Tab-separated table of C-alpha atoms and ligand atoms in Angstrom:
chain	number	residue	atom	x	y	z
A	1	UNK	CA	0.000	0.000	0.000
A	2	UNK	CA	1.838	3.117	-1.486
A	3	UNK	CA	-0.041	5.267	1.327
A	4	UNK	CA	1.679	3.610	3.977
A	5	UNK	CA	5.149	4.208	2.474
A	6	UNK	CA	5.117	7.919	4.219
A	7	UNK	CA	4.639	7.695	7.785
A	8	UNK	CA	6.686	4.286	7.867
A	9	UNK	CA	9.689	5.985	6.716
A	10	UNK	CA	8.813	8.684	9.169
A	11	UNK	CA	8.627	6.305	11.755
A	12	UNK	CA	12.128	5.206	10.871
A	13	UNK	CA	13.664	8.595	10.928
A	14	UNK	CA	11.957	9.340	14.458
A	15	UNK	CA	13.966	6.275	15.699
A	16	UNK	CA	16.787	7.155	14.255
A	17	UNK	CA	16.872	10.704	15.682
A	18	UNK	CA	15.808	9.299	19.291
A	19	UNK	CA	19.514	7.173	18.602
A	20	UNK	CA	21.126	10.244	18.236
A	21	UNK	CA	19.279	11.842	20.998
A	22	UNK	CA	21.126	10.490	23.755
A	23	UNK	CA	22.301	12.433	26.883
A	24	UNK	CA	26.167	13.360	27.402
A	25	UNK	CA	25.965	12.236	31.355
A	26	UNK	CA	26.601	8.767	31.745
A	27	UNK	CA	24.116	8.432	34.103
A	28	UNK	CA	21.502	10.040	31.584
A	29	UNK	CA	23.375	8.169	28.475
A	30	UNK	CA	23.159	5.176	30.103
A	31	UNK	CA	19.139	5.134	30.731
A	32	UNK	CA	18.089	6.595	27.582
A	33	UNK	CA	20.107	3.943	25.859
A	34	UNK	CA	18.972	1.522	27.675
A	35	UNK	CA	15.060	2.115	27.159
A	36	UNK	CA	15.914	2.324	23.645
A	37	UNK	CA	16.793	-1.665	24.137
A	38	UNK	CA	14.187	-2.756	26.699
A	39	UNK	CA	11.114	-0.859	24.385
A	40	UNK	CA	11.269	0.824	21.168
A	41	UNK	CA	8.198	1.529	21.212
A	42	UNK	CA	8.177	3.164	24.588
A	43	UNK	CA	11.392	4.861	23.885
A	44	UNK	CA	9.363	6.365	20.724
A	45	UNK	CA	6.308	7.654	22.211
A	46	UNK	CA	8.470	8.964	25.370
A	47	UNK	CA	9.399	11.897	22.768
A	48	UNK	CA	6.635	13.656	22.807
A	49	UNK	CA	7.452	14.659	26.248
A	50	UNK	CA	9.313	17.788	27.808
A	51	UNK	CA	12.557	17.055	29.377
A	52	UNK	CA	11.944	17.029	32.603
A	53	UNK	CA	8.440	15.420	32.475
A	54	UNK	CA	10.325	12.905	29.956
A	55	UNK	CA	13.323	12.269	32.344
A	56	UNK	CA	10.945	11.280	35.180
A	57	UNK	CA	8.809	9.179	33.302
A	58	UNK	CA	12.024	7.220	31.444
A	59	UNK	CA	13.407	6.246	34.957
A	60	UNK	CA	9.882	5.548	36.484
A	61	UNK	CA	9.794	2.799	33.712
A	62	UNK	CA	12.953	1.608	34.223
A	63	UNK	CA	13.083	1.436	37.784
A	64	UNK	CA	9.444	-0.964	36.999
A	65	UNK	CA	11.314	-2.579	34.777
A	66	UNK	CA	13.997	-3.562	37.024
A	67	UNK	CA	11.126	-4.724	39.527
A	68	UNK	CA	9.879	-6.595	37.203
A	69	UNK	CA	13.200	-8.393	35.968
A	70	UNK	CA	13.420	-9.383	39.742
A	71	UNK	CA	9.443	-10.801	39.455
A	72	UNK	CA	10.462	-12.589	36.334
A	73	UNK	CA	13.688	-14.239	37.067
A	74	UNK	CA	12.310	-17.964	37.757
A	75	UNK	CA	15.476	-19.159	39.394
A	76	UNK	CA	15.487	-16.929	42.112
A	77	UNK	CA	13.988	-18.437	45.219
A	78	UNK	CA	10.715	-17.085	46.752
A	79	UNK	CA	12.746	-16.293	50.199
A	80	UNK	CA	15.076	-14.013	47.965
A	81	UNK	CA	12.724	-12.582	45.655
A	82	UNK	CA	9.819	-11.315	48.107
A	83	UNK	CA	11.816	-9.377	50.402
A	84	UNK	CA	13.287	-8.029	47.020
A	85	UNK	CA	10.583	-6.606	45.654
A	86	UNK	CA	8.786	-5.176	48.818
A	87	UNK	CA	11.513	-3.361	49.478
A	88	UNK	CA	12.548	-2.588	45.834
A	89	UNK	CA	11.086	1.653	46.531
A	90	UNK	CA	13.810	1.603	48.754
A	91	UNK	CA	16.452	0.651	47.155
A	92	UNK	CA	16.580	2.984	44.260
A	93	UNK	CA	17.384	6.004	46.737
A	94	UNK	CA	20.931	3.691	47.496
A	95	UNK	CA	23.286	4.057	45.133
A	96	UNK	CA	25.507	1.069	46.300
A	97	UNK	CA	22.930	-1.396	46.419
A	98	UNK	CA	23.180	-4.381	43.564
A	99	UNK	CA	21.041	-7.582	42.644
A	100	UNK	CA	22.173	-9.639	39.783
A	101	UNK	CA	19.467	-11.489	37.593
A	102	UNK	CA	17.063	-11.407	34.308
A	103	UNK	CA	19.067	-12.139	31.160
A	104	UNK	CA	20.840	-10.194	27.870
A	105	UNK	CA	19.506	-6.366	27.634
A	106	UNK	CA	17.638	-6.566	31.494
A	107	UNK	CA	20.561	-8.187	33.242
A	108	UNK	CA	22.860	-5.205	32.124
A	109	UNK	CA	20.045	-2.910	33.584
A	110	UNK	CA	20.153	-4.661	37.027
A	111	UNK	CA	24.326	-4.806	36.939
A	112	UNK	CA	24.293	-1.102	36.499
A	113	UNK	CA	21.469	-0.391	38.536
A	114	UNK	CA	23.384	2.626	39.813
A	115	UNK	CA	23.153	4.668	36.666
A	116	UNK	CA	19.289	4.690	37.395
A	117	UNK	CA	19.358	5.256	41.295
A	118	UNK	CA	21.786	8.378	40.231
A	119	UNK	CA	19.319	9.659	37.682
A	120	UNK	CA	16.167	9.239	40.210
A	121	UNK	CA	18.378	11.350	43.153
A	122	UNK	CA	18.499	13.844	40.537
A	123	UNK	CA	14.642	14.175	39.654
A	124	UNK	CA	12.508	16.946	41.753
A	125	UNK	CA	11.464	15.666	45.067
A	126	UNK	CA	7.836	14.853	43.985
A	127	UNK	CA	8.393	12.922	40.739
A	128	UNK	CA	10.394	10.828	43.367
A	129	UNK	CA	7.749	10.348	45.897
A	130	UNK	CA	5.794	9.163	42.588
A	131	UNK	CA	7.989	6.855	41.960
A	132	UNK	CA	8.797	5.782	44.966
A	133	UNK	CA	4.752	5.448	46.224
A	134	UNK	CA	3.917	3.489	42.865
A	135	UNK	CA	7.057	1.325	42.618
A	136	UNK	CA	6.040	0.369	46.676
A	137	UNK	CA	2.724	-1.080	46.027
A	138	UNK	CA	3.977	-2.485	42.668
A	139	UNK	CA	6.317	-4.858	44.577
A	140	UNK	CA	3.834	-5.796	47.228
A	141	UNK	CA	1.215	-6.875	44.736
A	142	UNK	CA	3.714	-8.594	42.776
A	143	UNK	CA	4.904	-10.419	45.884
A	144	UNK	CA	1.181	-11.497	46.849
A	145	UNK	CA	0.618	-12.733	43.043
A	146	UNK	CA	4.029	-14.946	43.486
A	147	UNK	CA	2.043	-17.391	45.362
A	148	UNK	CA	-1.736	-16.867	43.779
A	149	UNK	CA	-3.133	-17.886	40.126
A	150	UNK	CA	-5.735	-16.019	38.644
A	151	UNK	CA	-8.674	-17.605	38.622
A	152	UNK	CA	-11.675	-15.351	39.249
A	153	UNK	CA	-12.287	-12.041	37.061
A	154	UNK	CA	-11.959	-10.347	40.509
A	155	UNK	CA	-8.198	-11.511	40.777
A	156	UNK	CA	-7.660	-10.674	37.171
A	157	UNK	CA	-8.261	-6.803	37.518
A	158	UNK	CA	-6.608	-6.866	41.111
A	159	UNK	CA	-3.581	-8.272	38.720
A	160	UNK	CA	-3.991	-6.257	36.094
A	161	UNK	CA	-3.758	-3.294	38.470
A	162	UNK	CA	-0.751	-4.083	40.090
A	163	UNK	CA	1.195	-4.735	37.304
A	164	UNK	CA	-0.426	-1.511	34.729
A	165	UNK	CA	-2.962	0.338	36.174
A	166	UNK	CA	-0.600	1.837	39.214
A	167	UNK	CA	1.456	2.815	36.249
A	168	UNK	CA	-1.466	4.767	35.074
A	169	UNK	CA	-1.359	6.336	38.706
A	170	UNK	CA	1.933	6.642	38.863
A	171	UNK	CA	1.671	8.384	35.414
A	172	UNK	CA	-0.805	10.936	36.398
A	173	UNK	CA	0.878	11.484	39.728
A	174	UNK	CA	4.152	12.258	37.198
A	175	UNK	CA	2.086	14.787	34.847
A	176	UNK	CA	0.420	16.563	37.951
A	177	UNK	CA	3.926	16.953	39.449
A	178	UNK	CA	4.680	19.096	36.043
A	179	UNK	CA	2.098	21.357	36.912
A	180	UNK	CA	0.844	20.365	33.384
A	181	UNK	CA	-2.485	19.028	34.444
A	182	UNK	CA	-5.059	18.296	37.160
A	183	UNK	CA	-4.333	15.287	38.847
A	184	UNK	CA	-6.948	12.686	37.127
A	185	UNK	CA	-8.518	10.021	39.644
A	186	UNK	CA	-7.270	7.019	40.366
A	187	UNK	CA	-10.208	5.043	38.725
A	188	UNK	CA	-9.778	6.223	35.185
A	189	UNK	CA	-5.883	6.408	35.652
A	190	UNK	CA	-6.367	2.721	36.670
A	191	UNK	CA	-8.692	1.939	33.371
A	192	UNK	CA	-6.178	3.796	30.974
A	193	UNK	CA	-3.434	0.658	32.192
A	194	UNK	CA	-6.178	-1.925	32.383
A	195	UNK	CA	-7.243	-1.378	29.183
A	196	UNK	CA	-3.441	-1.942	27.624
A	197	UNK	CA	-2.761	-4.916	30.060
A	198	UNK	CA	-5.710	-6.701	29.331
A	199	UNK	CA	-5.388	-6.092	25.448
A	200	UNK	CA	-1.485	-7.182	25.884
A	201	UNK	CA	-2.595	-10.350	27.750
A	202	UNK	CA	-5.099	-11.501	24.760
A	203	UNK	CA	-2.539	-10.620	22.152
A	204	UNK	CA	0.396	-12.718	24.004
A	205	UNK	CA	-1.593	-16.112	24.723
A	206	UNK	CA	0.553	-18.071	22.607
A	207	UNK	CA	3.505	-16.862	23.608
A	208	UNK	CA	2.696	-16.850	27.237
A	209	UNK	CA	1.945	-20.612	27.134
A	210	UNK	CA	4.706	-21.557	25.491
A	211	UNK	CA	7.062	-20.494	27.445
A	212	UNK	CA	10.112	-22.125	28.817
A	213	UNK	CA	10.262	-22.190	32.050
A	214	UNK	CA	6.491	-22.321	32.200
A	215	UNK	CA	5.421	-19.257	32.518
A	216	UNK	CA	1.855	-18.176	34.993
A	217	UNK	CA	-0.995	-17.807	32.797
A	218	UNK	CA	-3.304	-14.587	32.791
A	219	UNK	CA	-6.268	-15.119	31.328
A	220	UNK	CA	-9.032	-15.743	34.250
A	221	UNK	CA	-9.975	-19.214	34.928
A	222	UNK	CA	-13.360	-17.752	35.472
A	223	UNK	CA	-13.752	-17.044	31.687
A	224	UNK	CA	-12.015	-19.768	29.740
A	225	UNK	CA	-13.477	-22.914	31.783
A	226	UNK	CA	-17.047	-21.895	30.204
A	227	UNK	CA	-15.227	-23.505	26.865
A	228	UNK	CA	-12.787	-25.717	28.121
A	229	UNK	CA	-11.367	-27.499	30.720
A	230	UNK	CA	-7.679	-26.775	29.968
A	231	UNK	CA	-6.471	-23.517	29.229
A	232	UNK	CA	-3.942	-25.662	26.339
A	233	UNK	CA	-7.205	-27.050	24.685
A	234	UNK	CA	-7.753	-23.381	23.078
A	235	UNK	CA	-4.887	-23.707	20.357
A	236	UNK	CA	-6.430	-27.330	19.350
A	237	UNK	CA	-7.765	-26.970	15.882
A	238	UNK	CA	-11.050	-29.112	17.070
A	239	UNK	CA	-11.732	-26.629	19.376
A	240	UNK	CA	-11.855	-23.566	17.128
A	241	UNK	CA	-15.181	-22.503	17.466
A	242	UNK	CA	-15.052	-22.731	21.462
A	243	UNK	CA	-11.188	-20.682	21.042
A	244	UNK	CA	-12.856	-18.042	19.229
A	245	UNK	CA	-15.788	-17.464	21.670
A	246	UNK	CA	-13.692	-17.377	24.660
A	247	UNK	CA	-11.628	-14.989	22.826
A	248	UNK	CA	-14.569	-12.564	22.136
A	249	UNK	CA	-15.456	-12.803	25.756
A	250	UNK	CA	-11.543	-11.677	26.632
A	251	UNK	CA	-12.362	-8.439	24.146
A	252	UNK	CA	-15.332	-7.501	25.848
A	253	UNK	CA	-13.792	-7.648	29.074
A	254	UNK	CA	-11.258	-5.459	27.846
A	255	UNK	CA	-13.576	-3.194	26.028
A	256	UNK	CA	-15.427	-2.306	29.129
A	257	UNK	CA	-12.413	0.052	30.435
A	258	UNK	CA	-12.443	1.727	26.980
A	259	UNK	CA	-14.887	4.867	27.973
A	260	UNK	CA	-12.965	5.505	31.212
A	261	UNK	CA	-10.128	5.946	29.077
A	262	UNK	CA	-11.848	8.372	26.516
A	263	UNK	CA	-12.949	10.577	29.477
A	264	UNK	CA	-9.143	10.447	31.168
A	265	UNK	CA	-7.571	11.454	27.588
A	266	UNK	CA	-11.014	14.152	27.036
A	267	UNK	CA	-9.287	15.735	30.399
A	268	UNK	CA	-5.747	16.227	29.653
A	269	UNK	CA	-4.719	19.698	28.430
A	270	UNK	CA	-1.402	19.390	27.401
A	271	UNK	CA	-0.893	18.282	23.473
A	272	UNK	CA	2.253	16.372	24.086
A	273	UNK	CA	0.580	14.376	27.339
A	274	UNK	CA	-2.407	13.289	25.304
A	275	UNK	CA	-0.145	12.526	22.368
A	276	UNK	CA	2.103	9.994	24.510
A	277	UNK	CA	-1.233	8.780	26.265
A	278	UNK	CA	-3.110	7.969	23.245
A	279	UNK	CA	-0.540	6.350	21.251
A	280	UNK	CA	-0.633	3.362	22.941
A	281	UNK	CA	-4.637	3.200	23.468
A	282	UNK	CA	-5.341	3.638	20.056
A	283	UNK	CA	-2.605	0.616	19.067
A	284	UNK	CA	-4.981	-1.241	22.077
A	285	UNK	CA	-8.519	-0.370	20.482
A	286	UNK	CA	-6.948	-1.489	16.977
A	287	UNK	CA	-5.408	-4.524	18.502
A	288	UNK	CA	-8.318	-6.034	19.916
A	289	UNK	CA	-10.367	-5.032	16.515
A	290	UNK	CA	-7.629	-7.182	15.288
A	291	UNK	CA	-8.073	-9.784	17.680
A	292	UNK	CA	-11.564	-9.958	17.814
A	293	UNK	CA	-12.994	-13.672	16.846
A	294	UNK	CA	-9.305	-13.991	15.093
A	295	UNK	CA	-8.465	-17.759	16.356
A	296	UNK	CA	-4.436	-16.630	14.645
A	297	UNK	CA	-4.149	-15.842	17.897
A	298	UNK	CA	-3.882	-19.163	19.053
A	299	UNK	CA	-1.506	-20.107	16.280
A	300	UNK	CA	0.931	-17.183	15.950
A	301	UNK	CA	1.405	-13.091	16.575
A	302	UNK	CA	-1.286	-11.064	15.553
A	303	UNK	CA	-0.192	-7.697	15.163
A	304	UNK	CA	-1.070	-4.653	13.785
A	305	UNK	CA	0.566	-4.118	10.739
A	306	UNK	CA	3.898	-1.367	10.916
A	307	UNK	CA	2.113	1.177	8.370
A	308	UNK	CA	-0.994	1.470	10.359
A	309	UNK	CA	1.434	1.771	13.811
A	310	UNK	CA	3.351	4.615	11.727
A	311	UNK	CA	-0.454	6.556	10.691
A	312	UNK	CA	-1.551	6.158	14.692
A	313	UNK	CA	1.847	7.403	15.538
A	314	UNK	CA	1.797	10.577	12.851
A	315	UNK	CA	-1.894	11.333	12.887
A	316	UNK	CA	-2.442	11.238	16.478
A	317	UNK	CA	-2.271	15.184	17.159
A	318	UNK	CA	-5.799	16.237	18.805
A	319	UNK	CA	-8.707	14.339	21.199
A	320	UNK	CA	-10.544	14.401	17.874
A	321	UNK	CA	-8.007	12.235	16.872
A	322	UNK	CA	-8.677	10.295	18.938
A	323	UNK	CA	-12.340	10.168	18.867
A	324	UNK	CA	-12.017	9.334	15.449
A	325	UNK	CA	-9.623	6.194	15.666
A	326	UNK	CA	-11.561	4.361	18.782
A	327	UNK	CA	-14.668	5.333	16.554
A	328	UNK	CA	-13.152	3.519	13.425
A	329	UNK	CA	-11.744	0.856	15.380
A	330	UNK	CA	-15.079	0.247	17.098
A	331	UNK	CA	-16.743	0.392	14.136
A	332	UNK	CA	-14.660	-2.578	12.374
A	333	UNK	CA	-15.185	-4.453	15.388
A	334	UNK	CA	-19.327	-3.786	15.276
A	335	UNK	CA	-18.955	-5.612	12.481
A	336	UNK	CA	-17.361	-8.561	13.207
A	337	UNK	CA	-19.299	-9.475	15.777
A	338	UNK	CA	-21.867	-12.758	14.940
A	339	UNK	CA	-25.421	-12.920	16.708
A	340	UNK	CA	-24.307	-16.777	17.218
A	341	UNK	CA	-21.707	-15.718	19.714
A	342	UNK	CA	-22.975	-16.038	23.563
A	343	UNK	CA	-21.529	-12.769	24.038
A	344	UNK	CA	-22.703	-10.705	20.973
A	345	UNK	CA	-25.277	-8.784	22.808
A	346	UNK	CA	-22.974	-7.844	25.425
A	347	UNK	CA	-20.078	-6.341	22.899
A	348	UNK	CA	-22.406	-4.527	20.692
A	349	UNK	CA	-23.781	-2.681	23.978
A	350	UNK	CA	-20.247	-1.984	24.820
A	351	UNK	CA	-19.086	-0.525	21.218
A	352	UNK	CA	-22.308	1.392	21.196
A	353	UNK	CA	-21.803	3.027	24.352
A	354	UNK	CA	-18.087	3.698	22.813
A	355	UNK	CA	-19.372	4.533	20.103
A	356	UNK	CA	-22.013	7.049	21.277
A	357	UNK	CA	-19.574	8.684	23.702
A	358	UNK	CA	-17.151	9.349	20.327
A	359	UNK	CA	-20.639	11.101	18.179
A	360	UNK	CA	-21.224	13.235	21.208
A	361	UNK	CA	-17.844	14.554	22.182
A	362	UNK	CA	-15.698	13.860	18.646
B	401	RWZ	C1	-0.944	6.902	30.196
B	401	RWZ	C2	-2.238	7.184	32.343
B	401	RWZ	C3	1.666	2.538	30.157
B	401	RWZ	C4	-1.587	4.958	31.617
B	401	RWZ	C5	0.488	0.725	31.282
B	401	RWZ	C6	-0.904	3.951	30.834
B	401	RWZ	C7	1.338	-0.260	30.634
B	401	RWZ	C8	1.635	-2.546	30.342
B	401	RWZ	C9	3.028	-3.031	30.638
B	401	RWZ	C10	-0.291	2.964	31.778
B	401	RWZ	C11	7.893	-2.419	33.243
B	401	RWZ	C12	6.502	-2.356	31.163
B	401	RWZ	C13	6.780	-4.465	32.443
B	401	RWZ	C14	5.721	-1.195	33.175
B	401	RWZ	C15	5.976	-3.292	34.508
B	401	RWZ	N1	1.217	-1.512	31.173
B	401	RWZ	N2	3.426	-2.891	31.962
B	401	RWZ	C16	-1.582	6.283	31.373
B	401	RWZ	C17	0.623	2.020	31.078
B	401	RWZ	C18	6.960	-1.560	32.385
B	401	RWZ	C19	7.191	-3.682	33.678
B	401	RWZ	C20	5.827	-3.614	31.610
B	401	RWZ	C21	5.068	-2.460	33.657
B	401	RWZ	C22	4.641	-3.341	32.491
């Protein structure tokens, strides 16, 4: 598609310039290299920030990064690893302490730890308590999920919000401490990471379950044992029709956070905050369009393709924007959905209501 040509090789020069872009201070050199290697994609949208907004939100990720690296690492015992992570808020104020683990790219990140603990004593004092308050409960909730599967819906946003939506707190907490915006509640701030995690968690089935060491599975008990009795039995061919349905039930779970995050994004005043927020939730809406009744999923990556990523990168400037992608994406999804699907009246209400709330304020 010769339209896609543009933006793509815009995309490509962006990255190259955020190369380039690197910091002088090691400190500085080190962590804007280094979320270059742990996300691209994060390390691309992180651009559209100020500097000092942008340096407190590139080691807020990192130092969550690092937690998670220490969640992650399966050969660390459960004696080491939970006094670890409940502790983790304190130890980026210490520029001596060290934990080894994680592999490649995120081992290098926990060897030089320092470089970030530098960077964060350098921050103004209330992007730190930010941090520091977020990355806190972060490592308690991953410590209580060590031990605990998720099984009910309940334990799957209580997840989910551990691991993404106190990064949409923390995130807020980061553009009130600006002075950019209003400080947005924790209930929408909370939807605008549920609503990536949960997309995120659909998307990477197959690679989730295939994992070696076995990696803990996401998806709620609660939802897939209404089509099977192993969470495995959804990539069997036989089971297709089943796969698909239980999928469709995943998207409108996820779909129901997808008006809190219109109204958190509606809020936000500055253009370069609402350009870094809705990046990423307009990649989600289009993802789960994707996704929807797609049993690929089960079989291989689904992803959107690069030239659309590069248009919802480029023509993501305004909330009408914005309005007009989740309408478009909601709209392709309307029309997938099949009146033989146990949970077809349920998603249509949902993309109506999103749809609706894009008419009226789009
Ligand atoms: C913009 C208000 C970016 C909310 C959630 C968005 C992302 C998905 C991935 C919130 C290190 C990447 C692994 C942070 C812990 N959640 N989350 C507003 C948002 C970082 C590790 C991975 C999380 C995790």
């Amino acid at each position: 598609n010769p339209d896609d040509l543009y933006p793509l090789l815009k995309l490509k020069m962006a990255a190259r310039h955020a190369e380039k872009q690197i910091p002088p201070e090691p400190q500085w050199g080190f962590c804007y290299t280094m979320l270059q290697k742990v996300s691209r994609s994060f390390a691309l949208v992180i651009q559209q920030l100020d500097t000092d907004l942008r340096d407190a939100v590139c080691i807020f990720y990192l130092v969550l990064r690092a937690l998670d690296t220490v969640e992650d690492d399966t050969s660390i015992a459960t004696e080491v690893k939970v006094p670890i992570l409940m502790a983790f808020h304190q130890h980026v104020y210490d520029r001596e302490w060290h934990f080894s683990c994680g592999t490649n790219d995120y081992r290098v990140l926990m060897d030089e730890f320092h470089h970030v603990s530098t960077a964060f004593l350098e921050l103004g004092r209330s992007y730190q308590q930010a941090i520091e308050d977020i990355t806190m409960r972060m490592g308690a909730g991953m410590a209580k999920f060590i031990c605990k599967e998720v099984e009910t819906v309940g334990d799957y946003n209580e997840y989910c919000h551990y691991v993404a939506g106190l990064v949409g707190l923390g995130l807020s907490k980061l553009f009130h401490a600006s002075e950019k915006e209003d400080l947005a509640s924790d209930a929408l701030s909370n939807s605008m990471g549920l609503f990536l995690q949960k997309t995120n968690i659909i998307r990477d089935y197959l690679e989730d379950i295939n994992e070696i060491p076995k990696s803990r599975m996401f998806w709620p008990r609660q939802i897939w044992s209404k089509y099977v009795n192993r969470l495995e039995d959804l990539k069997d061919e036989e089971n297709s029709v089943k796969a698909g349905r239980c999928l469709n039930d995943m998207v409108t779970n996820a779909l129901t956070h997808a008006e809190d995050c219109l109204t958190y994004m509606a809020a936000l005043r500055d253009p370069a905050i609402l350009r870094f927020c809705a990046i990423p939730q307009i990649m989600a809406i289009g993802t789960l369009a994707l996704c929807y009744n797609n049993i690929q999923v089960f079989r291989g990556v689904v992803k959107m393709r690069r030239g659309l990523t590069a248009r919802v990168i480029h023509g993501t400037k305004t909330m009408s924007d914005v309005y007009e992608a989740f309408y478009d994406f909601s709209r392709m999804l309307k029309s997938k959905v099949d009146n033989s699907d146990p949970n077809a009246r349920k998603t249509k209400e949902q993309l109506e209501a999103i749809l609706k709330t894009c008419r009226d304020y789009g």
